[in-house]
PDB file of C-alpha atoms and ligand atoms in Angstrom:
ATOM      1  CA  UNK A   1      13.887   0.471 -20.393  1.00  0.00           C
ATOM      2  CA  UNK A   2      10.105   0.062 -21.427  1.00  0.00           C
ATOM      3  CA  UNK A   3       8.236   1.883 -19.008  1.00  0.00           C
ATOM      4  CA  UNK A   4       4.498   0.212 -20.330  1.00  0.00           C
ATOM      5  CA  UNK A   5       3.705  -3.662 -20.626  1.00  0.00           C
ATOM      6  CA  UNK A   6       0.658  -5.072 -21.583  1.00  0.00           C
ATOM      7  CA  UNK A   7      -1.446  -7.401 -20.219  1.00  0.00           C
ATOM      8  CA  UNK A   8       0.291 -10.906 -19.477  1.00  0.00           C
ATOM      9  CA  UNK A   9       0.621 -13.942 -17.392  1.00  0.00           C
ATOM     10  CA  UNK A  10       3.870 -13.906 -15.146  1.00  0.00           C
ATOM     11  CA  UNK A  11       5.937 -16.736 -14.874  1.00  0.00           C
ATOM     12  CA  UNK A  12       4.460 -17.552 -11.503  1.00  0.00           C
ATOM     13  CA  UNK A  13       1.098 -17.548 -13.087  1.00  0.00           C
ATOM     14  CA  UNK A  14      -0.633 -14.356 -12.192  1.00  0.00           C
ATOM     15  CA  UNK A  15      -2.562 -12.063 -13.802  1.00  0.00           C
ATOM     16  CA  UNK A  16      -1.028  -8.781 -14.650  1.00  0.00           C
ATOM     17  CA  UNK A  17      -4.268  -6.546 -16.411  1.00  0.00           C
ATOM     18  CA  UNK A  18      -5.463  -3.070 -17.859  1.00  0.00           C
ATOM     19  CA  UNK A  19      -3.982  -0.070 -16.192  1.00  0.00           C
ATOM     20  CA  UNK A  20      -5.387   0.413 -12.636  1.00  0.00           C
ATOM     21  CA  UNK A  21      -3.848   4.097 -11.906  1.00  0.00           C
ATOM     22  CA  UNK A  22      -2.271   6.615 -13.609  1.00  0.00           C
ATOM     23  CA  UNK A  23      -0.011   9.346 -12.621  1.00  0.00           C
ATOM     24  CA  UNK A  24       0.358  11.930 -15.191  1.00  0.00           C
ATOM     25  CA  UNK A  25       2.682  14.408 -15.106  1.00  0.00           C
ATOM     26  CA  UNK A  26       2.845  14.804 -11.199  1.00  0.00           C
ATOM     27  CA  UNK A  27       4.702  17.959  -9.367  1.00  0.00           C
ATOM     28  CA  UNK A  28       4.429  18.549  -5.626  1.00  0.00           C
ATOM     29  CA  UNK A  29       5.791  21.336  -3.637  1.00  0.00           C
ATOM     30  CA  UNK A  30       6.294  22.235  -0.630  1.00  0.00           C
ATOM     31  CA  UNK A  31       7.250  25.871  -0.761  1.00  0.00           C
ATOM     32  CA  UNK A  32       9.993  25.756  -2.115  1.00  0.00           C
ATOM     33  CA  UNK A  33      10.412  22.166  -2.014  1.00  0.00           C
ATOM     34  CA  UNK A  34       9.827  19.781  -4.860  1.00  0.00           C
ATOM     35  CA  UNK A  35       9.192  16.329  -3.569  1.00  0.00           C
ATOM     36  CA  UNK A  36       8.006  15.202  -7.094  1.00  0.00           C
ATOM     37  CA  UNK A  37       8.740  16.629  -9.815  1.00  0.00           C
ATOM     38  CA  UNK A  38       6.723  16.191 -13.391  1.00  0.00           C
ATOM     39  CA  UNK A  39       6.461  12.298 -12.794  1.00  0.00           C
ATOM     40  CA  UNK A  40       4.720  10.157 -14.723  1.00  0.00           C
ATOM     41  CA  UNK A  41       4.223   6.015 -14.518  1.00  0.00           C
ATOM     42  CA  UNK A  42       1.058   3.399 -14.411  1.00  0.00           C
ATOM     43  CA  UNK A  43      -0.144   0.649 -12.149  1.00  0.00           C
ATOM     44  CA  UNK A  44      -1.542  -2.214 -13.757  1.00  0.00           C
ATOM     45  CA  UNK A  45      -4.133  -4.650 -12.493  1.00  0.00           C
ATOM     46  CA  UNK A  46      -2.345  -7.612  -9.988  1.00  0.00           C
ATOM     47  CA  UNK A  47       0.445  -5.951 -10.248  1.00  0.00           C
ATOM     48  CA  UNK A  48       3.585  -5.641  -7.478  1.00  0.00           C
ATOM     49  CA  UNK A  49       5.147  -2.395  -8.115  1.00  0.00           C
ATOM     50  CA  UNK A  50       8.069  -1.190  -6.168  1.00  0.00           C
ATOM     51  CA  UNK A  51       9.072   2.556  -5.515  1.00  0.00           C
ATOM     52  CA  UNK A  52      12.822   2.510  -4.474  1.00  0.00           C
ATOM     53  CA  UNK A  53      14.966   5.631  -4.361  1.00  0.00           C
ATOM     54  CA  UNK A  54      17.256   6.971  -1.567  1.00  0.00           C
ATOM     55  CA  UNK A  55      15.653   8.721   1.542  1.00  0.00           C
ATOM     56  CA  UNK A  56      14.454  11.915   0.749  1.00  0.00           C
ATOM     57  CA  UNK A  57      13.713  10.624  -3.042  1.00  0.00           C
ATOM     58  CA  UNK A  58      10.260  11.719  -2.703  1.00  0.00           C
ATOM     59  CA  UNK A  59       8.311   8.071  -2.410  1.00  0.00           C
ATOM     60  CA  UNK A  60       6.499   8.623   0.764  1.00  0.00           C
ATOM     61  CA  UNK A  61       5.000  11.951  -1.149  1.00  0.00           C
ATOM     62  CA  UNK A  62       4.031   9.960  -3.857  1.00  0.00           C
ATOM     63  CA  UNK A  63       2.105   7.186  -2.001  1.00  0.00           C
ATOM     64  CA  UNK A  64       0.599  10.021  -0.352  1.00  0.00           C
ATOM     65  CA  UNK A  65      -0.420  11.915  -3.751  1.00  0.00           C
ATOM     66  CA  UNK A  66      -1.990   8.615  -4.739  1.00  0.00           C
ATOM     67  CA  UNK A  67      -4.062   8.279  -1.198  1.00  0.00           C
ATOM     68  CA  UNK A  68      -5.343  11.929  -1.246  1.00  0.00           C
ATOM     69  CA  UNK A  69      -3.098  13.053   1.937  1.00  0.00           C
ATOM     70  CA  UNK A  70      -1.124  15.293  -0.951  1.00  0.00           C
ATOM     71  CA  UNK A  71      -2.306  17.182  -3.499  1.00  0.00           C
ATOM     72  CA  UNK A  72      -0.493  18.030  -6.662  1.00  0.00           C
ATOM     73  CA  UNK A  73       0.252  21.481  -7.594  1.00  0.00           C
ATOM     74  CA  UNK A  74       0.137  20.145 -11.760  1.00  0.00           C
ATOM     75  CA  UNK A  75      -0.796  16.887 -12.980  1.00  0.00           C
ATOM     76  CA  UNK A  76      -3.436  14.377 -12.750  1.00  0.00           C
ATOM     77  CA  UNK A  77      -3.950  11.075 -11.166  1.00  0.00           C
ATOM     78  CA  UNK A  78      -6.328   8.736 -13.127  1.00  0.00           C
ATOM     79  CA  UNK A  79      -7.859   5.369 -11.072  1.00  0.00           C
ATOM     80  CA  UNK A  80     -10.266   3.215 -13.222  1.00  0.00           C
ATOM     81  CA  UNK A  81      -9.576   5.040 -16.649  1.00  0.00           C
ATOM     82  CA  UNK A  82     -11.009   8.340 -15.523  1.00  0.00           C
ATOM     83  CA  UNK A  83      -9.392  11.591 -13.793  1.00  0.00           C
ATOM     84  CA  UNK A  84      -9.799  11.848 -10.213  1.00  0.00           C
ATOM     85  CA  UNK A  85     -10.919  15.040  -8.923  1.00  0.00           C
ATOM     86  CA  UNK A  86      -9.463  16.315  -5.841  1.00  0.00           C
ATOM     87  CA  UNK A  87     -10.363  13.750  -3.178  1.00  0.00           C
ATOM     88  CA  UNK A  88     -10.138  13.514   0.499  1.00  0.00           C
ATOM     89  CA  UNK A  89      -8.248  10.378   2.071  1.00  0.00           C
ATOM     90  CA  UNK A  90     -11.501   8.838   3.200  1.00  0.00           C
ATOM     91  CA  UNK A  91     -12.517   8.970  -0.288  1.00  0.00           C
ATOM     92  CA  UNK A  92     -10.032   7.582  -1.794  1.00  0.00           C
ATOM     93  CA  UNK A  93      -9.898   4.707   0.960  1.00  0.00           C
ATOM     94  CA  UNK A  94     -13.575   4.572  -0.325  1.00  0.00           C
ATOM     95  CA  UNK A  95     -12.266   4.471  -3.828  1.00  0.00           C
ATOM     96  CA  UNK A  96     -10.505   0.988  -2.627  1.00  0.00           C
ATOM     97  CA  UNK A  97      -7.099   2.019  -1.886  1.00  0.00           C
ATOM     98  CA  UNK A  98      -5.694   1.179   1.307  1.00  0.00           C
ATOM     99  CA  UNK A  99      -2.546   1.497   3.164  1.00  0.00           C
ATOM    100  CA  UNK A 100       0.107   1.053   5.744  1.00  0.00           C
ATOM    101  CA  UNK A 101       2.224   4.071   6.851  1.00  0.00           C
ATOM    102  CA  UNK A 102       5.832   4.764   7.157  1.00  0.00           C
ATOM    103  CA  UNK A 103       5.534   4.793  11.111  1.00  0.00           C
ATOM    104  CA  UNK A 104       2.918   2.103  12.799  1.00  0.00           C
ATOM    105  CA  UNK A 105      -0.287   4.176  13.423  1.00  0.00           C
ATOM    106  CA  UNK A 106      -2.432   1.726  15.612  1.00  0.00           C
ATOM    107  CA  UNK A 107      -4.438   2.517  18.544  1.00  0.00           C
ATOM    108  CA  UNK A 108      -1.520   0.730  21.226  1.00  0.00           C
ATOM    109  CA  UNK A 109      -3.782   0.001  24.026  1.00  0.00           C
ATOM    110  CA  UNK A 110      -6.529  -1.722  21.588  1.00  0.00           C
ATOM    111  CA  UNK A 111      -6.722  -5.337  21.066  1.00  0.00           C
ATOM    112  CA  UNK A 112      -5.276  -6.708  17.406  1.00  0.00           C
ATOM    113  CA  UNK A 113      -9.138  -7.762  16.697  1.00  0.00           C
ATOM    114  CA  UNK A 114     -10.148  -4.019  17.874  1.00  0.00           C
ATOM    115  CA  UNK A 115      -7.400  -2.201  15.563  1.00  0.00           C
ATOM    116  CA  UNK A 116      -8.278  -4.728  12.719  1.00  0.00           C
ATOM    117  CA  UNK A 117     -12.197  -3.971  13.122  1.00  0.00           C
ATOM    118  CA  UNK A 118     -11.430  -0.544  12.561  1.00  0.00           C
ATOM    119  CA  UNK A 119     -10.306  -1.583   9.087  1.00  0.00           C
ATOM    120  CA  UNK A 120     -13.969  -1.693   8.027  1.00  0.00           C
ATOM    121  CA  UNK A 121     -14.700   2.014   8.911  1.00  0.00           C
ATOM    122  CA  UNK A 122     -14.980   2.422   5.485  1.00  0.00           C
ATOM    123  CA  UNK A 123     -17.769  -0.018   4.757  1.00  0.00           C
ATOM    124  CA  UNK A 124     -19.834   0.757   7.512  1.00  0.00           C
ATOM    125  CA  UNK A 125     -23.253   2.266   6.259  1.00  0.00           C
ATOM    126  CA  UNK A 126     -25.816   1.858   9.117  1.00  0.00           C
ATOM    127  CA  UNK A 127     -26.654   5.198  10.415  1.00  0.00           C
ATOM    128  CA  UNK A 128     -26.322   5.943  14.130  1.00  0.00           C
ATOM    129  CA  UNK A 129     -30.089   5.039  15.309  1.00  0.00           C
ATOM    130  CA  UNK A 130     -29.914   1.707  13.734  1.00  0.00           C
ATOM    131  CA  UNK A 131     -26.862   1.044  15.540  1.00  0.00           C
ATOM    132  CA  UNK A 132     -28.531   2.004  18.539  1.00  0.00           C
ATOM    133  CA  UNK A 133     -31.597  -0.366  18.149  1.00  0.00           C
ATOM    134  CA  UNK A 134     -29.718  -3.049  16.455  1.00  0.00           C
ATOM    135  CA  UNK A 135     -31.600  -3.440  13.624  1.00  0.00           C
ATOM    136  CA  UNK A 136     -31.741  -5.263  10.582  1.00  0.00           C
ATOM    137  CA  UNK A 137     -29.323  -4.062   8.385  1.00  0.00           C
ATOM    138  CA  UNK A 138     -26.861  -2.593  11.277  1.00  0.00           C
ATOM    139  CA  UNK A 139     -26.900  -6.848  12.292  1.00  0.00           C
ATOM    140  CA  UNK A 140     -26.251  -8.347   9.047  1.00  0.00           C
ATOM    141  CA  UNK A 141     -23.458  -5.303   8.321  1.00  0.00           C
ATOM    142  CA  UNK A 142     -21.335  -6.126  11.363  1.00  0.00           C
ATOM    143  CA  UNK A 143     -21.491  -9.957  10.973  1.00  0.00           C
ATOM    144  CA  UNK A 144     -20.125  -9.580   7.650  1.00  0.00           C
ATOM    145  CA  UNK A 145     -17.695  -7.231   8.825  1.00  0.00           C
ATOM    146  CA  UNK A 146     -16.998  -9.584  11.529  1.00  0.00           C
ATOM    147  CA  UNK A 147     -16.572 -12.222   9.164  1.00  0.00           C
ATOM    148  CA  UNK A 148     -14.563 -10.454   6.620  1.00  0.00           C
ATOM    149  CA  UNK A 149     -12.308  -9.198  10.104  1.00  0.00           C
ATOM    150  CA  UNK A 150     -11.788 -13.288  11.014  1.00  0.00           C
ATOM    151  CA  UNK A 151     -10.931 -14.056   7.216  1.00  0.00           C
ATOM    152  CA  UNK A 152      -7.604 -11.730   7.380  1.00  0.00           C
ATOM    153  CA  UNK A 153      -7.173 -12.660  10.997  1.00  0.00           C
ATOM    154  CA  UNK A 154      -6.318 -16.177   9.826  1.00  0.00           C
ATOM    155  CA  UNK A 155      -5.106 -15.489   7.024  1.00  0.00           C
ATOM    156  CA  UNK A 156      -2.603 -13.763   8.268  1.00  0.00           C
ATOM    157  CA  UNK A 157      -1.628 -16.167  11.073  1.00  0.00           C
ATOM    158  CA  UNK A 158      -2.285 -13.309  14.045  1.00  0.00           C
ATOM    159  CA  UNK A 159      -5.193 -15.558  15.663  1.00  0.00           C
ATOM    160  CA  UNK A 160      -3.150 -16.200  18.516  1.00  0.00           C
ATOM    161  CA  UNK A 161      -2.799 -12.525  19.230  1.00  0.00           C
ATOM    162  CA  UNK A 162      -6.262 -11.141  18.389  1.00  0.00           C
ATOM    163  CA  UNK A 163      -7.357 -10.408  22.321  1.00  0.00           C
ATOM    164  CA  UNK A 164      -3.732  -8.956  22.906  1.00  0.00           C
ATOM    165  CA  UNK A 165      -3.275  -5.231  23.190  1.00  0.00           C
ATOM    166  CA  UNK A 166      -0.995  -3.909  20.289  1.00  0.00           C
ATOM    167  CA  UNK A 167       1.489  -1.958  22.293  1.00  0.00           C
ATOM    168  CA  UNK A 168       2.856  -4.889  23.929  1.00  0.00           C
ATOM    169  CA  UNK A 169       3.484  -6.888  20.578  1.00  0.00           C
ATOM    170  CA  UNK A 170       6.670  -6.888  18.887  1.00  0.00           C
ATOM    171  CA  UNK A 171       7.397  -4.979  16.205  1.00  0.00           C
ATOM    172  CA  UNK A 172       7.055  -7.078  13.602  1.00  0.00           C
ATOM    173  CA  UNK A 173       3.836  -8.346  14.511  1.00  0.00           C
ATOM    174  CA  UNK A 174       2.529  -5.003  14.796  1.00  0.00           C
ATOM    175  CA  UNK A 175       4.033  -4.602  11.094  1.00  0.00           C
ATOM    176  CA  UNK A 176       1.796  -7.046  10.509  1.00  0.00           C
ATOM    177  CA  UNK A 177      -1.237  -5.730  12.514  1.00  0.00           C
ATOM    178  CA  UNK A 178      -1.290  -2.552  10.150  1.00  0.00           C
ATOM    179  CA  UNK A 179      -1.275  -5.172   7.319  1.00  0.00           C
ATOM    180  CA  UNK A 180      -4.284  -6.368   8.694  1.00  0.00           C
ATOM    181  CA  UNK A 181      -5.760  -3.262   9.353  1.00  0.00           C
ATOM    182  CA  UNK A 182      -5.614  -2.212   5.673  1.00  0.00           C
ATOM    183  CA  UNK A 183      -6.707  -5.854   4.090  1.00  0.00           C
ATOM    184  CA  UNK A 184      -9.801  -5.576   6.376  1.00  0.00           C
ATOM    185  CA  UNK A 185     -11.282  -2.596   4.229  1.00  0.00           C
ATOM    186  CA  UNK A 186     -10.384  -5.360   1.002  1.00  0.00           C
ATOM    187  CA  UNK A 187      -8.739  -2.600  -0.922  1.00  0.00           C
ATOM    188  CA  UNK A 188      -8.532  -3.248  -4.723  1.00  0.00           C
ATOM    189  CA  UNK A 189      -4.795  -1.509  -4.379  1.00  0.00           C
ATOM    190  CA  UNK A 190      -2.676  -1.272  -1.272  1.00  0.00           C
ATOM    191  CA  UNK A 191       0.275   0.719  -0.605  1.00  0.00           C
ATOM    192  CA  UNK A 192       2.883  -0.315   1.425  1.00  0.00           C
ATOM    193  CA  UNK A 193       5.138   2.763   2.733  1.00  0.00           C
ATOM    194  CA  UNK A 194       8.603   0.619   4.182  1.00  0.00           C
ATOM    195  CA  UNK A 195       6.488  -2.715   5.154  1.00  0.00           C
ATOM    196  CA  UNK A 196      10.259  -4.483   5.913  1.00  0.00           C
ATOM    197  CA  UNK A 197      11.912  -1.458   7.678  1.00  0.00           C
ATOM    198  CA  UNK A 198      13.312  -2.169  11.175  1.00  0.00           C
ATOM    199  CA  UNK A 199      12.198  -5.724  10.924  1.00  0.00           C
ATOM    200  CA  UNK A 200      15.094  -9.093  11.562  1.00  0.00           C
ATOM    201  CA  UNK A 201      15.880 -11.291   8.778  1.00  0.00           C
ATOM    202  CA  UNK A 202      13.172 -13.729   9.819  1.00  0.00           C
ATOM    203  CA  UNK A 203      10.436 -11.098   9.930  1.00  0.00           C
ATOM    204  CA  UNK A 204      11.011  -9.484   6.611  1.00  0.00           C
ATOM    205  CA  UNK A 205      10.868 -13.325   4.944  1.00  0.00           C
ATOM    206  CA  UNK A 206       7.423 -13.790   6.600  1.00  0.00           C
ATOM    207  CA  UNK A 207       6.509 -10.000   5.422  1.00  0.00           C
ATOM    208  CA  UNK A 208       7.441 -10.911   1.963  1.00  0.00           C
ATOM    209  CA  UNK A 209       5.515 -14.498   1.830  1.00  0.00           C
ATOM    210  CA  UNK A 210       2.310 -12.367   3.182  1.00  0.00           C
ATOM    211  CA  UNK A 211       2.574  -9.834   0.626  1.00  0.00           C
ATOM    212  CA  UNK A 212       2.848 -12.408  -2.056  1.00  0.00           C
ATOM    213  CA  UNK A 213      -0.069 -14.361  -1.093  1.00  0.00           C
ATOM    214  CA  UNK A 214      -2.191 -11.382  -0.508  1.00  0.00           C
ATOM    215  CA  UNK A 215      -1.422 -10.421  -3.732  1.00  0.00           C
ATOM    216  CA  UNK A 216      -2.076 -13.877  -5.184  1.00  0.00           C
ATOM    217  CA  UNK A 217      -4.883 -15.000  -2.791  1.00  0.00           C
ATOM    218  CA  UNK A 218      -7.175 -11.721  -3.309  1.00  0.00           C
ATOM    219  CA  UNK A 219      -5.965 -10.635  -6.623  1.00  0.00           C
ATOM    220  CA  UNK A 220      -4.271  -7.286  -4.657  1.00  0.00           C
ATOM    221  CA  UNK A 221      -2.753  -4.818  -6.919  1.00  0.00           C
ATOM    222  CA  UNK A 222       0.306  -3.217  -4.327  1.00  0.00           C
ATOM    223  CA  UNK A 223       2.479  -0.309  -4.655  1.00  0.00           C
ATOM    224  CA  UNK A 224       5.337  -1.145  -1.952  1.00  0.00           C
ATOM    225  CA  UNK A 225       8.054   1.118  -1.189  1.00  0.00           C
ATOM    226  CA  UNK A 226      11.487  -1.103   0.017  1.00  0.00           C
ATOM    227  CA  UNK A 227      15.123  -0.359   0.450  1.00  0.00           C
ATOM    228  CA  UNK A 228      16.017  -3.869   0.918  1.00  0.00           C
ATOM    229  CA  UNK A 229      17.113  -4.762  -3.060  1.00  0.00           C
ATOM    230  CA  UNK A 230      16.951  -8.085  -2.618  1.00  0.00           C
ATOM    231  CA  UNK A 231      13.179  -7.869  -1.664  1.00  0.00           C
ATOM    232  CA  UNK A 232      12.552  -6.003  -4.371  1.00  0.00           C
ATOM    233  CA  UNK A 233      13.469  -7.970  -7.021  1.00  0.00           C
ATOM    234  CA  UNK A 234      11.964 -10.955  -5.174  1.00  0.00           C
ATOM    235  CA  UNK A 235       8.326  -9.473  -4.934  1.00  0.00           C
ATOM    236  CA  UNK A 236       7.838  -6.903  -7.554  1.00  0.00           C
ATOM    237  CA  UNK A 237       6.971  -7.246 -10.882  1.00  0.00           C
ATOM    238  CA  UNK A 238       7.867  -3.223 -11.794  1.00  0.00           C
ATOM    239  CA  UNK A 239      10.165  -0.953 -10.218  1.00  0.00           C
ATOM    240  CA  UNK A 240       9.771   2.910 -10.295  1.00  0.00           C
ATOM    241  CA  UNK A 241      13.347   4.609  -9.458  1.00  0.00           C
ATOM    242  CA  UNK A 242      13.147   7.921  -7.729  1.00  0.00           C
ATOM    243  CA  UNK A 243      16.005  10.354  -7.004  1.00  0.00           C
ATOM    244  CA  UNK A 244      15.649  14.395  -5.114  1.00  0.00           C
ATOM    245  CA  UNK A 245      11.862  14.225  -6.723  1.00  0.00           C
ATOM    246  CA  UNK A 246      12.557  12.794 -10.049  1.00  0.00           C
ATOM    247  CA  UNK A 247      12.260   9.624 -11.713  1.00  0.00           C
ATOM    248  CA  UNK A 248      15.293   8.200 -13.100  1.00  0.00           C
ATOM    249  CA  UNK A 249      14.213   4.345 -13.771  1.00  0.00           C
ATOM    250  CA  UNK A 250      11.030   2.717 -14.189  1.00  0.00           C
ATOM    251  CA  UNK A 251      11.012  -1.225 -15.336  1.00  0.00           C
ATOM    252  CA  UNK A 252      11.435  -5.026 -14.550  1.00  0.00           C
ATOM    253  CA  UNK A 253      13.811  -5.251 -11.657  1.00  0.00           C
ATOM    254  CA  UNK A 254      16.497  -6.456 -13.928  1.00  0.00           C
ATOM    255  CA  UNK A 255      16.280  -3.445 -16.055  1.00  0.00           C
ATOM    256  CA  UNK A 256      16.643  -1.260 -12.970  1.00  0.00           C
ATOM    257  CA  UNK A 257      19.045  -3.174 -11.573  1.00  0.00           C
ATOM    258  CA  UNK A 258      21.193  -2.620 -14.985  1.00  0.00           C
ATOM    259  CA  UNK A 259      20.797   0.514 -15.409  1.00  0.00           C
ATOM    260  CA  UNK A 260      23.438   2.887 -15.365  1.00  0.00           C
ATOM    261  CA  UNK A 261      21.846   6.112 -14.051  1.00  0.00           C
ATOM    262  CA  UNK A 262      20.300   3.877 -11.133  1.00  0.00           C
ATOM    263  CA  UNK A 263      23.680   2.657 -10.571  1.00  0.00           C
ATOM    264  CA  UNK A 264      25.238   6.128 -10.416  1.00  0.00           C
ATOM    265  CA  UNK A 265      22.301   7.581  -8.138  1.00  0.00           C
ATOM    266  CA  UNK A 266      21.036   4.547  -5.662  1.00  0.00           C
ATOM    267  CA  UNK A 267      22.599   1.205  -6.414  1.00  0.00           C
ATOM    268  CA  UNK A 268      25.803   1.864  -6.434  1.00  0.00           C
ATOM    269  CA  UNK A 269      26.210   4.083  -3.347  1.00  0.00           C
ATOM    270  CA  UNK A 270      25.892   3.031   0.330  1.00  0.00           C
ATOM    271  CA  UNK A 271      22.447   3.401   1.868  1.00  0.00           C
ATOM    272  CA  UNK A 272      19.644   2.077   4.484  1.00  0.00           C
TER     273      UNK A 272
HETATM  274  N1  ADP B   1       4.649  17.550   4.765  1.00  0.00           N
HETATM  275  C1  ADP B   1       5.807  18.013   4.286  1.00  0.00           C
HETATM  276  N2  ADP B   1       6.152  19.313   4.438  1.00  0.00           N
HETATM  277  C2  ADP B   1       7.315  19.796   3.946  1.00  0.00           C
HETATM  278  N3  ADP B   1       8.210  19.044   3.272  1.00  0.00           N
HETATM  279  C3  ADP B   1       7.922  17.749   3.094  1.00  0.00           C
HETATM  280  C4  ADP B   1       6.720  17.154   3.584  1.00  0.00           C
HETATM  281  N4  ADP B   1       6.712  15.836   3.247  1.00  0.00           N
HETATM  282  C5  ADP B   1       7.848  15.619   2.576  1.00  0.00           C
HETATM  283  N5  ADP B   1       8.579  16.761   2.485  1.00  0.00           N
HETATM  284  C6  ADP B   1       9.882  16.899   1.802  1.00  0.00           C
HETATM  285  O1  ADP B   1       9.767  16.303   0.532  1.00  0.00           O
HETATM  286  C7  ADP B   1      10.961  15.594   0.204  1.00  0.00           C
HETATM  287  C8  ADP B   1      10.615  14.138  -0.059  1.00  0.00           C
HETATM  288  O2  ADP B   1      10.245  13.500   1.162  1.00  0.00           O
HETATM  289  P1  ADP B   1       9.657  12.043   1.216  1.00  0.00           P
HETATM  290  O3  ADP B   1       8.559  11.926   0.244  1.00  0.00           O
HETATM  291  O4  ADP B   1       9.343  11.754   2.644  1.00  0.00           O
HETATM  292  O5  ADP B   1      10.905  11.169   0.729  1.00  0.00           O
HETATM  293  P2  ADP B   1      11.217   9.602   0.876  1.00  0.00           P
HETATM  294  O6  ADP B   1       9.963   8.902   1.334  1.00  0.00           O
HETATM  295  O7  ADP B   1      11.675   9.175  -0.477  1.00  0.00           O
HETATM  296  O8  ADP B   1      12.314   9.471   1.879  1.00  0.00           O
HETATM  297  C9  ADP B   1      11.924  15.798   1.361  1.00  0.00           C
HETATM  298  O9  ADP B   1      12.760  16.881   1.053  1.00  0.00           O
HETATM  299  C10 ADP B   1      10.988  16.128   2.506  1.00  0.00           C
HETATM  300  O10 ADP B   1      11.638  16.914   3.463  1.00  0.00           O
HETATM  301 MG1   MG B   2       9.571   7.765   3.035  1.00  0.00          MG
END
């Protein structure tokens, strides 16, 4: 398996670029557990990259390494061509990288246009007194937040919902909620922890055609973790194989899906 591509043009038309982010040589305990251990692999520019692995694999700890919730004991995560120094998540989300969590985290008894606002957090400058008085550049910040807020509102077909609290929605729409939510801050890369767990047939097809066009529409580089093979090789133009903290594939999903020490350790055994 090749585990770097260069630049190209998929099939589909779009863009894959330059290397976006780097892990190098990542290993993270936790006592004496090690969720990762001495993995390396690269995100490129427009790229859909899937992180598949059975539970316990270590791929929530890695989308968590990359958003600055976990820090490495050794190794180095570069974003841009540069090392990151030890960041806080708010940096990082400043950084552009976004994200959805393993378990809905919304604010339940806010409206769907509330918990999307709070998307923007991160772009809000305006200090506190010209808030208060409303002035100039407090106004022209929320109407373009406001604007930018209505943009991924329709654009991810939730208009009919906005005024509805979230903790009466279905699941799935709430899936898609926390989509929302993350697209509002317009990350440059987004990671998805599970986006299609829990969800019906139906709901993981619209899931899938939203992550695509986000992708395609804003040029979104995503790192997506799935257990659902089939979605996998649908969306994602790489696929990074985990197994108990290690990596034991990393290329196109046919590769992976050929692979005989994927077999042996995910494919060909049951799991969710
Ligand atoms: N905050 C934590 N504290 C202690 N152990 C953790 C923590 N987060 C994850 N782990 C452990 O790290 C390993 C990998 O977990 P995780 O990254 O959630 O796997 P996956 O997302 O692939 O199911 C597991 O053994 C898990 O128990
Ligand atoms: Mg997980």
């Amino acid at each position: 398996m090749k585990d770097t591509i260069e630049p190209h043009v998929t099939e589909d038309g779009r863009q894959i670029g330059g290397v976006l982010m780097e892990m190098k040589n990542i290993t993270l305990r936790f006592g004496g557990v090690v969720a990762i251990k001495d993995i390396s692999f690269d995100i490129r520019e427009g790229e859909i990259r899937a992180i598949i692995g059975p539970n316990g694999a270590g791929k929530s700890s890695m989308l968590n390494v990359i958003s600055g919730f976990y820090h490495p004991q050794e190794g180095e995560v570069w974003y841009r061509g540069a090392p990151r120094p030890p960041m806080k998540p708010y940096e990082v989300a400043r950084q552009g990288v976004g994200r959805t969590f393993q378990n809905i985290a919304l604010f339940e008894g806010m409206t769907v246009l509330d918990n999307v606002m709070t998307g923007r957090l991160t772009h809000m400058h305006a200090s506190i007194w010209d808030q208060a008085l409303w002035w100039g550049k407090a106004e022209a910040e929320e109407v373009h937040n406001r604007e930018q807020v209505e943009k991924i509102i329709d654009f991810l077909e939730i208009q009919a919902i906005r005024k509805t609290p979230v903790g009466r929605l279905p699941y799935g729409l709430k899936k898609r909620v926390e989509l929302a939510r993350a697209l509002a801050a317009e990350p440059s890369l987004l990671l998805l922890d599970e986006p299609m767990a829990g969800m019906n047939v139906e709901e993981k097809e619209d899931m899938s055609r939203f992550i695509l066009d986000v992708n395609d529409e804003f040029g979104t580089t995503i790192a997506l973790i799935e257990h659902d093979m089939g979605v996998v090789m649908d969306l994602s133009d790489r696929v990074v194989v985990m197994d108990y903290g290690k990596k034991i594939g990393d290329g196109t999903p046919d590769e992976v899906r050929s692979s005989q020490d994927v077999i042996d350790a995910y494919l060909g055994v049951p799991h969710e």
